[in-house]
XYZ file of C-alpha atoms in Angstrom:
748
model
C 2.313 98.864 16.942
C 0.476 99.360 19.874
C -2.818 97.322 18.623
C -0.548 95.286 18.987
C 0.945 95.884 22.013
C -2.806 95.970 23.502
C -3.342 92.774 22.151
C -0.255 91.043 23.403
C -1.971 92.495 27.104
C -5.307 90.675 26.512
C -3.380 87.688 25.327
C -0.658 87.035 27.503
C -0.315 86.033 30.993
C 0.778 89.519 33.355
C 4.210 89.299 34.894
C 4.279 87.847 38.032
C 6.640 88.798 40.869
C 7.761 86.455 41.963
C 8.982 87.119 45.321
C 4.822 88.085 45.848
C 2.788 86.462 48.104
C 1.351 82.957 46.055
C -1.949 84.438 46.816
C -1.114 87.623 44.789
C 0.627 85.022 41.898
C -2.967 83.068 41.551
C -4.484 86.695 41.571
C -3.181 87.899 38.820
C -3.241 84.874 36.403
C -6.761 84.394 37.264
C -6.939 87.815 36.192
C -5.006 86.992 33.053
C -7.824 84.122 31.550
C -10.368 86.626 32.295
C -8.876 88.967 30.116
C -8.209 86.385 27.469
C -12.050 85.416 27.944
C -13.176 88.309 27.774
C -11.206 89.126 23.982
C -12.132 85.597 22.365
C -15.510 86.316 23.872
C -15.312 89.570 22.006
C -14.168 88.676 19.338
C -16.603 85.542 19.060
C -19.633 88.605 19.465
C -18.158 90.548 16.696
C -17.643 87.250 14.324
C -21.950 86.178 15.358
C -23.549 89.822 14.318
C -21.493 90.025 11.561
C -22.285 87.266 10.056
C -25.741 87.600 10.902
C -26.161 90.645 9.736
C -24.500 89.130 6.805
C -27.586 86.772 6.933
C -30.182 89.931 7.154
C -28.730 91.595 3.941
C -29.225 88.565 2.251
C -32.715 89.245 2.607
C -33.142 85.964 5.175
C -34.920 87.920 7.938
C -37.879 88.243 5.425
C -38.267 84.026 5.853
C -38.633 84.033 9.751
C -42.394 86.587 9.321
C -44.082 83.747 8.333
C -42.913 82.173 11.495
C -43.386 84.549 13.736
C -46.942 85.426 12.704
C -47.589 81.422 12.934
C -46.277 82.041 16.736
C -48.958 85.212 16.976
C -51.735 82.019 15.936
C -50.294 79.488 18.024
C -49.839 81.609 21.355
C -53.609 82.830 20.202
C -54.436 78.565 20.464
C -53.277 78.283 23.836
C -54.589 81.248 25.402
C -56.417 80.205 28.758
C -59.494 82.181 27.578
C -60.784 84.515 24.737
C -59.256 87.701 24.024
C -60.620 90.888 23.410
C -59.953 92.208 20.028
C -60.640 95.456 20.070
C -57.501 94.581 23.145
C -55.942 93.392 19.986
C -55.715 95.514 17.610
C -54.824 98.395 20.644
C -51.623 96.282 20.676
C -51.007 95.553 17.290
C -51.644 99.914 16.584
C -49.416 100.209 19.112
C -46.492 97.533 18.073
C -46.578 99.032 14.132
C -46.564 102.768 16.248
C -43.074 101.577 17.563
C -42.210 100.137 14.665
C -42.222 103.192 12.818
C -40.255 105.489 15.190
C -37.229 103.104 15.168
C -37.225 102.741 11.190
C -34.066 104.697 11.649
C -32.353 102.123 14.203
C -31.903 98.678 12.268
C -31.841 96.640 15.256
C -34.785 98.018 17.328
C -37.058 97.956 14.572
C -36.252 94.263 13.492
C -37.063 93.679 17.112
C -40.095 95.425 16.487
C -40.854 94.051 13.721
C -40.746 90.690 14.932
C -42.656 91.635 17.527
C -45.476 92.991 15.224
C -45.957 90.081 13.035
C -46.125 87.718 16.473
C -49.444 90.219 17.711
C -51.020 90.326 13.906
C -50.866 86.380 14.020
C -52.618 86.556 17.353
C -55.220 89.226 16.010
C -55.322 88.165 12.194
C -57.034 84.200 14.470
C -58.861 86.560 16.609
C -61.037 88.324 13.576
C -61.266 85.142 11.846
C -62.860 83.126 15.211
C -64.997 85.992 15.372
C -65.612 86.231 11.782
C -66.651 82.126 10.844
C -68.694 82.164 14.177
C -71.440 80.440 13.201
C -74.774 78.361 15.709
C -73.512 74.396 15.999
C -75.687 72.152 17.853
C -75.626 71.925 21.824
C -76.703 68.245 21.926
C -77.651 65.023 20.139
C -81.326 64.715 18.546
C -83.140 62.948 15.463
C -84.748 65.832 13.289
C -85.683 66.469 9.566
C -82.872 69.030 7.605
C -84.118 71.028 5.178
C -81.815 72.884 2.713
C -79.303 72.684 -0.498
C -76.790 70.833 -1.019
C -72.811 72.748 -0.770
C -71.104 70.352 -1.224
C -70.852 66.521 -2.081
C -67.965 63.573 -2.131
C -67.917 59.916 -1.404
C -67.926 58.096 2.222
C -65.595 55.233 3.081
C -68.532 53.237 4.452
C -70.228 53.454 1.181
C -73.069 56.511 0.137
C -72.201 59.696 -0.293
C -70.971 62.870 2.350
C -73.332 65.721 1.282
C -72.769 69.182 3.514
C -76.723 71.143 3.667
C -77.013 74.161 3.878
C -79.755 74.299 6.035
C -83.030 76.401 5.281
C -85.095 74.513 8.052
C -84.648 72.396 10.814
C -87.617 70.501 12.610
C -89.327 72.118 15.729
C -85.616 74.156 16.056
C -85.707 78.276 16.265
C -84.201 79.883 13.445
C -81.927 81.845 15.121
C -79.982 78.583 16.675
C -79.971 75.990 13.911
C -76.453 75.214 12.370
C -76.216 77.438 8.574
C -74.113 73.845 7.851
C -74.517 70.210 8.681
C -72.413 67.385 7.428
C -74.268 63.814 6.912
C -73.686 60.832 5.979
C -76.712 59.387 3.405
C -75.656 55.367 2.399
C -79.539 54.952 0.586
C -80.120 56.213 -3.036
C -77.436 58.576 -2.517
C -75.851 58.203 -6.358
C -78.248 60.864 -7.719
C -77.485 64.325 -5.391
C -75.598 66.552 -7.010
C -74.414 70.030 -5.528
C -77.576 72.532 -5.660
C -79.808 70.049 -4.952
C -82.830 71.547 -2.255
C -83.514 68.141 -0.082
C -85.334 67.180 3.103
C -83.441 64.306 4.864
C -84.402 62.282 9.068
C -81.076 62.504 10.362
C -79.340 62.308 13.222
C -77.196 64.913 14.448
C -74.668 66.109 16.943
C -72.404 68.850 17.635
C -69.233 67.712 16.029
C -67.207 66.132 18.306
C -64.004 67.333 20.176
C -60.582 65.599 20.856
C -60.376 61.474 21.746
C -58.142 62.041 24.146
C -56.149 64.948 25.771
C -53.507 66.604 23.199
C -55.212 64.930 19.940
C -56.805 66.093 17.150
C -60.181 69.129 17.321
C -62.269 67.546 15.188
C -64.553 70.430 16.750
C -62.113 73.261 16.538
C -61.624 72.222 12.552
C -65.621 72.097 12.092
C -66.371 74.999 13.546
C -63.610 76.908 11.153
C -65.882 75.152 7.949
C -68.692 76.289 9.763
C -70.276 73.592 9.954
C -72.979 73.042 13.681
C -73.878 69.499 12.948
C -72.536 65.914 12.143
C -74.108 62.896 11.918
C -76.041 60.138 9.294
C -79.233 59.935 7.438
C -82.471 57.596 8.132
C -83.162 56.377 4.439
C -82.890 58.268 1.534
C -83.322 61.895 1.106
C -86.347 63.508 -0.411
C -86.873 66.366 -2.589
C -87.741 69.729 -1.579
C -89.735 72.469 -2.849
C -87.668 75.360 -1.354
C -86.707 77.513 -4.092
C -82.873 78.351 -5.701
C -80.146 77.425 -3.775
C -78.175 80.562 -2.650
C -76.000 82.575 -4.597
C -73.028 81.005 -3.359
C -73.923 77.669 -3.838
C -74.993 78.509 -7.902
C -71.699 80.135 -8.162
C -69.761 76.360 -7.199
C -72.728 74.491 -8.574
C -71.163 74.503 -12.718
C -67.401 72.867 -11.756
C -69.029 70.461 -8.819
C -70.979 68.956 -11.343
C -67.839 68.827 -13.803
C -66.330 67.213 -11.107
C -69.276 64.362 -10.556
C -69.521 64.017 -14.026
C -65.324 63.019 -14.941
C -65.946 60.692 -11.323
C -68.915 58.581 -12.542
C -66.633 58.438 -16.253
C -63.562 57.551 -14.552
C -65.098 54.905 -12.412
C -67.118 53.810 -14.988
C -63.697 52.783 -16.742
C -61.908 52.021 -14.402
C -64.085 49.682 -11.317
C -62.885 49.577 -7.895
C -60.317 50.929 -6.294
C -57.956 51.638 -9.406
C -60.839 53.880 -10.654
C -61.414 55.314 -6.865
C -57.537 56.162 -6.857
C -57.716 58.165 -10.562
C -60.495 60.198 -9.488
C -58.818 61.100 -5.958
C -55.718 61.827 -8.626
C -57.834 64.229 -10.631
C -59.970 65.456 -8.231
C -58.451 65.621 -4.669
C -61.661 63.247 -3.221
C -60.625 59.472 -1.305
C -64.028 59.091 -0.511
C -65.033 55.281 -0.973
C -61.594 53.967 -2.188
C -61.338 50.847 0.602
C -59.646 51.209 3.631
C -57.297 48.030 3.243
C -55.996 50.331 -0.028
C -56.135 53.199 2.157
C -54.653 51.280 4.988
C -51.088 49.574 3.076
C -50.671 53.463 1.229
C -50.835 55.128 4.504
C -48.245 52.102 5.614
C -45.851 52.176 3.018
C -45.830 56.120 3.076
C -47.206 56.421 -0.197
C -50.565 58.179 1.178
C -49.357 61.582 0.127
C -49.276 60.413 -3.622
C -53.509 60.307 -3.193
C -53.546 63.989 -1.618
C -53.509 66.374 -4.347
C -50.067 68.401 -3.255
C -46.645 69.818 -4.878
C -46.168 66.762 -6.313
C -48.952 66.701 -8.176
C -49.386 70.483 -9.450
C -46.007 70.634 -10.358
C -45.761 66.795 -12.502
C -49.370 69.018 -14.316
C -48.303 72.553 -14.429
C -44.828 71.665 -15.012
C -45.341 69.571 -17.716
C -47.541 71.712 -19.480
C -44.964 74.584 -19.007
C -43.183 72.014 -20.643
C -44.673 70.852 -23.467
C -45.948 74.761 -24.219
C -42.093 75.823 -24.529
C -41.046 72.785 -26.917
C -44.538 73.130 -28.911
C -43.271 77.503 -29.776
C -39.743 76.403 -30.009
C -40.864 74.112 -33.100
C -41.103 77.768 -34.959
C -37.766 79.367 -35.061
C -38.745 82.528 -36.170
C -40.967 82.400 -32.374
C -38.514 80.889 -30.381
C -36.309 83.905 -31.499
C -37.870 86.961 -31.320
C -40.883 86.140 -28.906
C -40.744 85.099 -25.165
C -41.519 82.239 -25.120
C -40.660 81.012 -22.130
C -43.010 83.450 -20.192
C -46.134 82.781 -22.826
C -45.596 78.709 -21.838
C -45.080 80.185 -17.796
C -48.664 81.969 -18.753
C -50.200 78.550 -20.134
C -48.889 76.298 -17.127
C -50.252 78.808 -14.494
C -53.740 79.080 -16.305
C -53.383 74.645 -16.634
C -52.686 74.849 -12.397
C -55.515 77.191 -12.432
C -58.001 74.989 -13.492
C -56.433 71.797 -11.657
C -57.137 73.774 -8.118
C -60.717 74.341 -8.904
C -61.179 71.103 -10.523
C -59.229 69.220 -7.360
C -61.265 71.464 -5.052
C -59.030 72.937 -3.224
C -57.437 71.181 -0.052
C -54.729 73.223 1.568
C -52.106 71.365 0.606
C -53.531 72.478 -3.450
C -53.697 76.045 -2.411
C -50.045 75.699 -1.095
C -48.672 74.470 -4.168
C -50.968 76.961 -6.824
C -49.039 79.355 -4.679
C -45.623 78.306 -5.094
C -46.506 77.378 -8.463
C -47.926 80.807 -8.905
C -45.009 82.583 -7.299
C -42.915 80.521 -9.527
C -44.722 81.109 -12.841
C -44.586 84.784 -11.608
C -41.102 84.531 -11.349
C -40.348 83.781 -14.408
C -42.331 86.624 -15.764
C -40.284 89.025 -14.481
C -37.145 87.238 -15.148
C -36.513 86.189 -11.525
C -35.354 82.569 -10.191
C -38.635 80.912 -9.450
C -37.104 78.129 -6.388
C -36.358 79.957 -3.357
C -37.350 80.310 0.397
C -38.623 83.913 -0.256
C -41.532 81.970 -2.632
C -42.263 79.659 0.354
C -42.054 82.072 2.818
C -44.826 84.488 0.194
C -47.138 81.619 0.043
C -46.980 80.225 3.538
C -48.166 84.150 4.925
C -50.500 84.156 2.199
C -52.492 81.255 3.256
C -51.836 82.180 7.174
C -53.582 85.629 6.586
C -56.333 83.811 5.159
C -57.185 81.167 7.012
C -54.720 80.943 10.378
C -56.279 78.167 11.331
C -54.924 75.714 9.127
C -51.439 75.873 10.837
C -53.011 73.927 13.399
C -53.858 70.927 10.482
C -51.268 68.102 9.657
C -51.679 68.792 5.672
C -50.487 72.500 6.383
C -47.208 70.955 8.591
C -46.111 68.509 6.581
C -46.912 70.026 3.211
C -44.685 72.833 3.972
C -42.057 71.177 5.848
C -41.321 69.040 2.632
C -41.216 72.188 0.557
C -38.602 73.600 2.759
C -36.680 70.593 3.179
C -36.335 70.172 -0.134
C -36.005 74.131 -1.503
C -33.352 74.129 1.540
C -31.490 70.835 -0.244
C -31.864 72.555 -3.079
C -30.079 75.280 -2.419
C -27.500 74.143 -0.600
C -26.510 71.728 -3.468
C -26.734 74.465 -6.289
C -24.227 76.449 -3.582
C -22.421 74.186 -3.481
C -22.047 73.237 -7.042
C -21.349 77.178 -8.311
C -18.551 77.428 -5.725
C -16.597 73.997 -7.385
C -14.365 75.819 -10.466
C -14.533 73.991 -13.210
C -12.305 74.738 -16.120
C -13.394 71.976 -18.869
C -16.751 71.296 -19.763
C -17.980 67.705 -18.508
C -18.553 65.222 -20.982
C -21.814 63.741 -21.371
C -22.814 61.186 -18.881
C -24.568 59.064 -21.471
C -27.877 56.898 -20.583
C -26.189 54.944 -17.558
C -25.223 58.318 -15.994
C -28.574 60.168 -16.658
C -30.767 57.419 -14.918
C -28.542 57.244 -12.545
C -28.529 60.977 -11.712
C -32.267 60.237 -11.766
C -32.299 57.756 -9.236
C -30.107 59.635 -6.862
C -32.365 62.391 -7.258
C -35.646 60.268 -6.486
C -33.621 59.016 -3.242
C -32.510 62.356 -2.228
C -36.209 63.662 -2.374
C -37.842 61.079 -1.106
C -35.181 61.372 2.263
C -35.026 64.920 2.737
C -38.591 65.341 2.190
C -39.039 62.052 4.435
C -37.438 63.002 7.550
C -38.925 66.571 6.953
C -42.834 65.347 7.817
C -41.637 61.991 9.968
C -42.022 64.286 13.342
C -45.781 65.745 12.225
C -46.405 62.012 11.044
C -45.713 60.374 13.974
C -47.328 63.935 16.459
C -50.633 63.456 14.633
C -50.627 59.754 13.472
C -47.818 57.992 16.024
C -47.091 56.526 12.571
C -43.636 56.035 10.583
C -43.595 54.584 7.524
C -40.533 52.542 7.830
C -39.658 51.061 4.263
C -41.449 54.748 2.638
C -37.599 55.114 0.930
C -37.786 52.452 -0.365
C -41.437 52.385 -1.534
C -41.420 56.333 -2.613
C -38.177 55.211 -4.880
C -39.953 52.463 -6.309
C -43.710 54.321 -7.472
C -42.545 57.819 -7.797
C -41.047 57.020 -11.540
C -44.652 54.852 -11.959
C -46.146 58.102 -11.254
C -44.210 60.737 -12.949
C -43.878 58.951 -16.250
C -47.378 57.183 -15.953
C -49.928 58.318 -13.921
C -49.822 62.097 -13.157
C -49.177 63.353 -16.983
C -52.517 60.570 -18.444
C -53.894 62.356 -15.638
C -54.038 65.479 -17.606
C -54.385 63.875 -20.967
C -58.008 61.974 -19.201
C -59.640 65.408 -18.938
C -58.421 67.092 -22.277
C -59.673 63.448 -23.713
C -62.709 63.522 -22.046
C -65.073 65.950 -24.220
C -64.167 63.685 -27.103
C -65.165 59.974 -24.852
C -61.635 58.968 -25.342
C -60.532 58.561 -21.864
C -60.365 55.163 -21.487
C -57.811 55.120 -23.447
C -55.193 57.372 -21.390
C -56.964 55.318 -18.269
C -55.595 52.209 -19.681
C -52.420 53.873 -19.194
C -52.855 55.016 -15.570
C -53.828 51.696 -14.471
C -50.376 50.051 -15.049
C -48.822 53.168 -13.002
C -51.750 52.472 -10.144
C -51.067 48.907 -10.625
C -47.496 49.459 -9.360
C -48.392 51.344 -7.038
C -50.546 49.771 -5.445
C -48.549 46.335 -5.819
C -45.544 48.825 -4.515
C -47.710 49.710 -0.784
C -48.991 46.571 -0.123
C -45.457 44.459 -0.464
C -43.855 47.148 1.821
C -46.794 47.407 4.068
C -46.410 43.265 4.147
C -42.558 43.163 4.919
C -43.089 46.466 8.096
C -45.588 44.077 9.691
C -46.590 45.719 12.416
C -43.330 48.157 12.944
C -44.382 51.993 12.446
C -45.880 51.894 15.462
C -44.574 54.788 17.978
C -46.247 56.276 21.226
C -47.834 59.981 21.063
C -45.515 62.629 22.207
C -45.944 65.816 23.177
C -46.704 68.810 21.759
C -43.388 70.305 23.473
C -41.408 68.214 21.782
C -43.025 68.381 18.619
C -42.246 72.458 19.082
C -38.364 71.624 19.598
C -37.836 70.085 16.288
C -39.775 72.497 14.710
C -37.859 75.516 15.696
C -34.448 72.985 15.521
C -35.778 72.534 11.515
C -36.686 75.899 10.968
C -33.082 77.229 12.925
C -31.082 74.939 10.385
C -33.313 75.516 6.732
C -33.947 78.647 6.630
C -30.298 80.133 7.776
C -27.153 79.804 5.811
C -24.426 79.965 7.796
C -22.347 77.770 9.616
C -24.054 78.029 12.874
C -27.415 77.237 11.352
C -25.687 73.958 12.836
C -26.968 74.804 16.272
C -30.806 74.557 14.731
C -29.788 69.875 16.036
C -29.211 70.515 19.389
C -33.157 71.227 19.814
C -33.986 68.593 17.343
C -31.954 65.963 19.723
C -33.535 66.883 22.826
C -37.107 66.118 21.821
C -36.206 62.060 22.347
C -35.412 62.396 25.817
C -38.578 64.656 26.343
C -40.163 62.111 24.405
C -39.267 58.999 26.678
C -39.521 60.596 30.083
C -42.863 61.544 28.867
C -45.594 59.232 31.236
C -48.497 57.618 29.813
C -52.200 58.176 30.820
C -52.981 55.714 32.842
C -56.801 55.900 32.207
C -58.883 57.485 29.575
C -62.067 58.362 28.858
C -64.329 59.284 25.801
C -66.335 63.061 26.058
C -69.596 60.635 25.940
C -68.458 59.066 29.202
C -69.544 55.507 27.527
C -65.805 54.330 27.429
C -62.727 53.960 29.027
C -59.389 52.809 28.661
C -57.005 51.193 32.102
C -53.816 50.017 31.606
C -53.129 46.926 33.527
C -50.642 45.258 34.956
C -49.200 43.955 32.297
C -48.992 47.769 30.565
C -51.380 47.447 27.960
C -54.955 48.925 27.250
C -58.163 46.959 28.845
C -60.991 48.787 27.751
C -64.465 49.009 29.132
C -67.963 49.678 27.265
C -67.218 50.375 23.899
C -70.452 49.939 22.440
C -69.911 51.789 19.207
C -66.903 53.821 20.581
C -64.662 51.966 18.242
C -63.118 55.290 16.404
C -61.878 56.826 20.262
C -60.816 53.139 20.903
C -58.571 53.031 17.639
C -57.271 56.348 18.212
C -56.174 55.753 22.043
C -54.375 52.299 20.654
C -52.697 53.838 18.047
C -51.316 56.379 20.855
C -50.239 54.056 22.804
C -48.256 52.129 20.127
C -50.555 49.271 20.717
C -50.919 47.365 17.413
C -54.117 45.730 18.382
C -57.281 46.359 16.666
C -60.746 47.400 18.820
C -62.021 44.228 18.533
C -59.137 42.125 19.533
C -59.749 38.856 21.981
C -57.834 40.202 25.043
C -59.356 44.187 24.503
C -61.342 43.711 27.556
C -58.970 41.804 29.949
C -59.575 41.928 33.327
C -62.818 43.985 33.070
C -66.374 42.586 34.066
C -69.361 43.825 32.635
C -73.363 43.769 33.464
C -76.197 45.786 31.279
C -76.029 47.951 34.428
C -71.839 48.760 33.946
C -68.207 47.685 34.213
C -66.118 47.329 36.647
C -62.544 47.577 36.126
C -58.858 46.477 38.518
C -56.506 50.128 38.413
C -52.925 49.354 38.938
C -53.270 50.583 42.437
C -53.856 47.566 44.458
C -57.353 46.818 46.149
C -58.559 50.113 44.142
C -61.012 49.537 41.236
C -62.590 51.829 38.839
C -66.734 51.534 37.919
C -67.901 53.016 34.601
C -71.962 53.255 34.959
C -73.748 52.866 31.929
C -77.507 52.907 34.086
C -78.354 54.986 36.808
C -78.801 52.236 39.051
C -75.678 51.215 39.658
C -74.363 54.002 41.085
C -75.789 52.791 44.204
C -73.752 49.749 44.754
C -70.617 50.740 42.575
C -70.647 54.370 44.446
C -69.998 52.316 47.974
C -66.880 49.972 46.760
C -64.761 51.910 44.183
C -62.653 54.641 43.739
C -63.090 55.949 40.446
C -66.278 56.650 39.168
C -67.264 57.332 35.198
C -70.314 57.914 33.910
C -72.741 59.613 31.314
C -75.073 60.640 33.723
C -74.725 62.781 36.732
C -73.511 61.254 39.894
C -76.379 61.061 43.031
C -75.393 62.768 45.846
C -74.458 60.225 47.914
C -71.608 59.599 45.841
C -69.477 62.290 47.338
C -67.709 59.759 49.096
C -65.612 58.079 46.565
C -62.523 59.726 45.586
C -62.987 60.666 41.665
C -66.137 61.075 39.825
C -66.329 62.060 36.681
C -69.949 62.064 35.467
C -72.383 64.097 33.353
C -70.912 67.598 33.854
C -67.520 67.092 33.842
C -67.349 65.082 30.996
C -69.736 67.924 28.816
C -68.174 70.844 30.065
C -64.286 69.278 29.275
C -64.604 66.395 26.767
C -62.108 63.632 26.854
C -60.399 63.128 30.392
C -57.158 61.366 31.056
C -55.462 60.584 34.682
C -52.238 60.313 35.563
C -50.972 57.962 38.165
C -48.519 59.596 40.292
C -47.007 58.787 43.926
C -47.634 61.759 46.052
C -46.337 62.296 49.958
C -45.576 58.851 52.165
C -45.600 57.094 49.082
C -49.771 57.478 48.775
C -51.175 57.002 45.243
C -53.094 60.381 43.485
C -54.002 60.687 40.427
C -52.913 63.992 37.701
C -56.026 64.755 35.864
C -55.937 66.084 32.239
C -58.868 67.237 29.801
C -59.343 68.102 26.569
C -61.053 71.365 27.063
C -59.660 73.891 29.745
C -62.055 75.312 32.233
C -62.734 78.418 30.093
C -64.523 77.278 27.441
C -62.888 78.647 23.930
C -65.628 79.558 20.580
C -65.449 75.901 19.377
C -65.595 74.475 22.302
C -68.925 72.960 23.797
C -70.363 75.324 26.530
C -69.226 78.365 24.981
C -71.684 81.293 25.690
C -71.475 83.659 22.448
C -73.003 86.621 24.478
C -69.995 86.879 27.051
C -67.854 87.034 24.309
C -65.197 89.960 24.902
C -64.960 92.547 21.703
């Protein structure tokens, strides 16, 4: 009774003395409102704490440990300068000590573990960065490289692309030469194999950085692969007498030779793009597929089929599991007395392991293999196989071993699709379990089964497409408008004809019978390409999206994880940050001027709102990326690509948005004398002479070498005066994968 009276006092207005002053009555009424609000807030807080407690007791907190580790990795990459490994290790040790001291206070312990995993992400990434450190070229050179072939793949432009373990480089000291170089060889390259000792005359350059600030950093990816130079060969490679290759290459040679044998026999049976696609599905090497076919696959939303990932692993290993279990079940004695499901799981794991090695073990394939391995181990332990906990465990393993993979589109899109699908599966299963079924359902018949299968394909494609769309927009500035239709039409052919025939082809190859399954596989590939071309034609030029800022992607990812990893109703709050990036992306400014890192090409936004290109000799890759980032469907060779730009052998002049102001692209030093007197912006791959100091903006050799690609944003300053805000690809203090980093100055 006392409790009810106390509640009444908090929920009802206090009695008001009618004889009191109006001010006193107002204060009394306000106090009652505040009391009610405080009581309601208290009840809401208790309910939220209780709900969160249920989530954590159910083990959902474990799902956030890889997220915390990822936050640490991201923090490392956005630091303004390289941190000290000793300092990070000290912080991590202190965090672990705090967690141990707080282990009896559950709330503080959980907060301490969040901090520990964030610090662990930063520290592991720093250790990984120091571990893979290797020399890299400082400038572009032509030299003779001698070494052993460590990797071999097909080049989209013809020939092969190899990675050489360098034994020597002409006119370079041993302590300054790269450990690995990637070279494209187009002449007499078919016979090159992993383990061969070669000498090749090549034009080499340091791995390139982003083509625009905020873009993908090719140099960073090459750094973590220990590749110190990239380039192309002049003529054919020559055999070199430098002895046997290192042990790591000798160990990789048998599998590499098997991969190459399979590729040759597949492309011999299926010439053209069909054979190259079949080889890509078996070995993970997409090289050699024509640009037209690859573009159709990307535009239609079927590009993921060419990259070996979860779909392929599930179809191969899952088919092996199902077939083995069915074969074991043919024996009643085995079926009744032996754990045939576990035997089939071991067989499926063996097939998945073989397929992992055969396919080249890319990040998406590693993730899929780890997921399948955890699922099969769960079967062996009589545990549930498909859970978000398994996804989290796979992510944590990959991030600990290769933390830099977090920054790749492959990792992001692969895990986004997997998390979304498993979360959707869990929600559908939970809803089904909550339904009370008093009688068994009737047999739906073949029409019901077909309808259920098609519904599953639509839901799967829709969920995976929505989950990966933000990453496709951020990294590739592209959405596939008909991806749902394309995947619904193509996936049955891939699942029924293509992927099963991949396994049969590999099994039939020792007997010389691979042409039979490849003939069947060709029907599925034909249909897949036809769907890609048809949906691409219907898509037209739709699908291009302007590059969104990184903040937008972070908000989307945060909201998506909140929505997918929790189960309580308040997880719907994740929709708020997922919608917030829309105004952020719309309001984000676009660069008015873009300058490539070589200082030979610029893009200037004109009065029409589109870019005009100045220079551009040999820089079609940068131009393509600039146009795509601006949602411009033009190609680098479009007739109006240089509208308003005047060029001669010495350089180019282009008008800017500011009336009467021009930009000069100086291609030869003789142009400085005239351009520095009459333009507002100077861009050059040469060092500007002292008499150019009066020019408003100078971006020359020194700035380009240190800061990489530049982007200029036009702004209105005080009193309406026009100014430019400049962003660069690299920060003022270089990191280890950037040009100009001094390894001797590294903090240890």
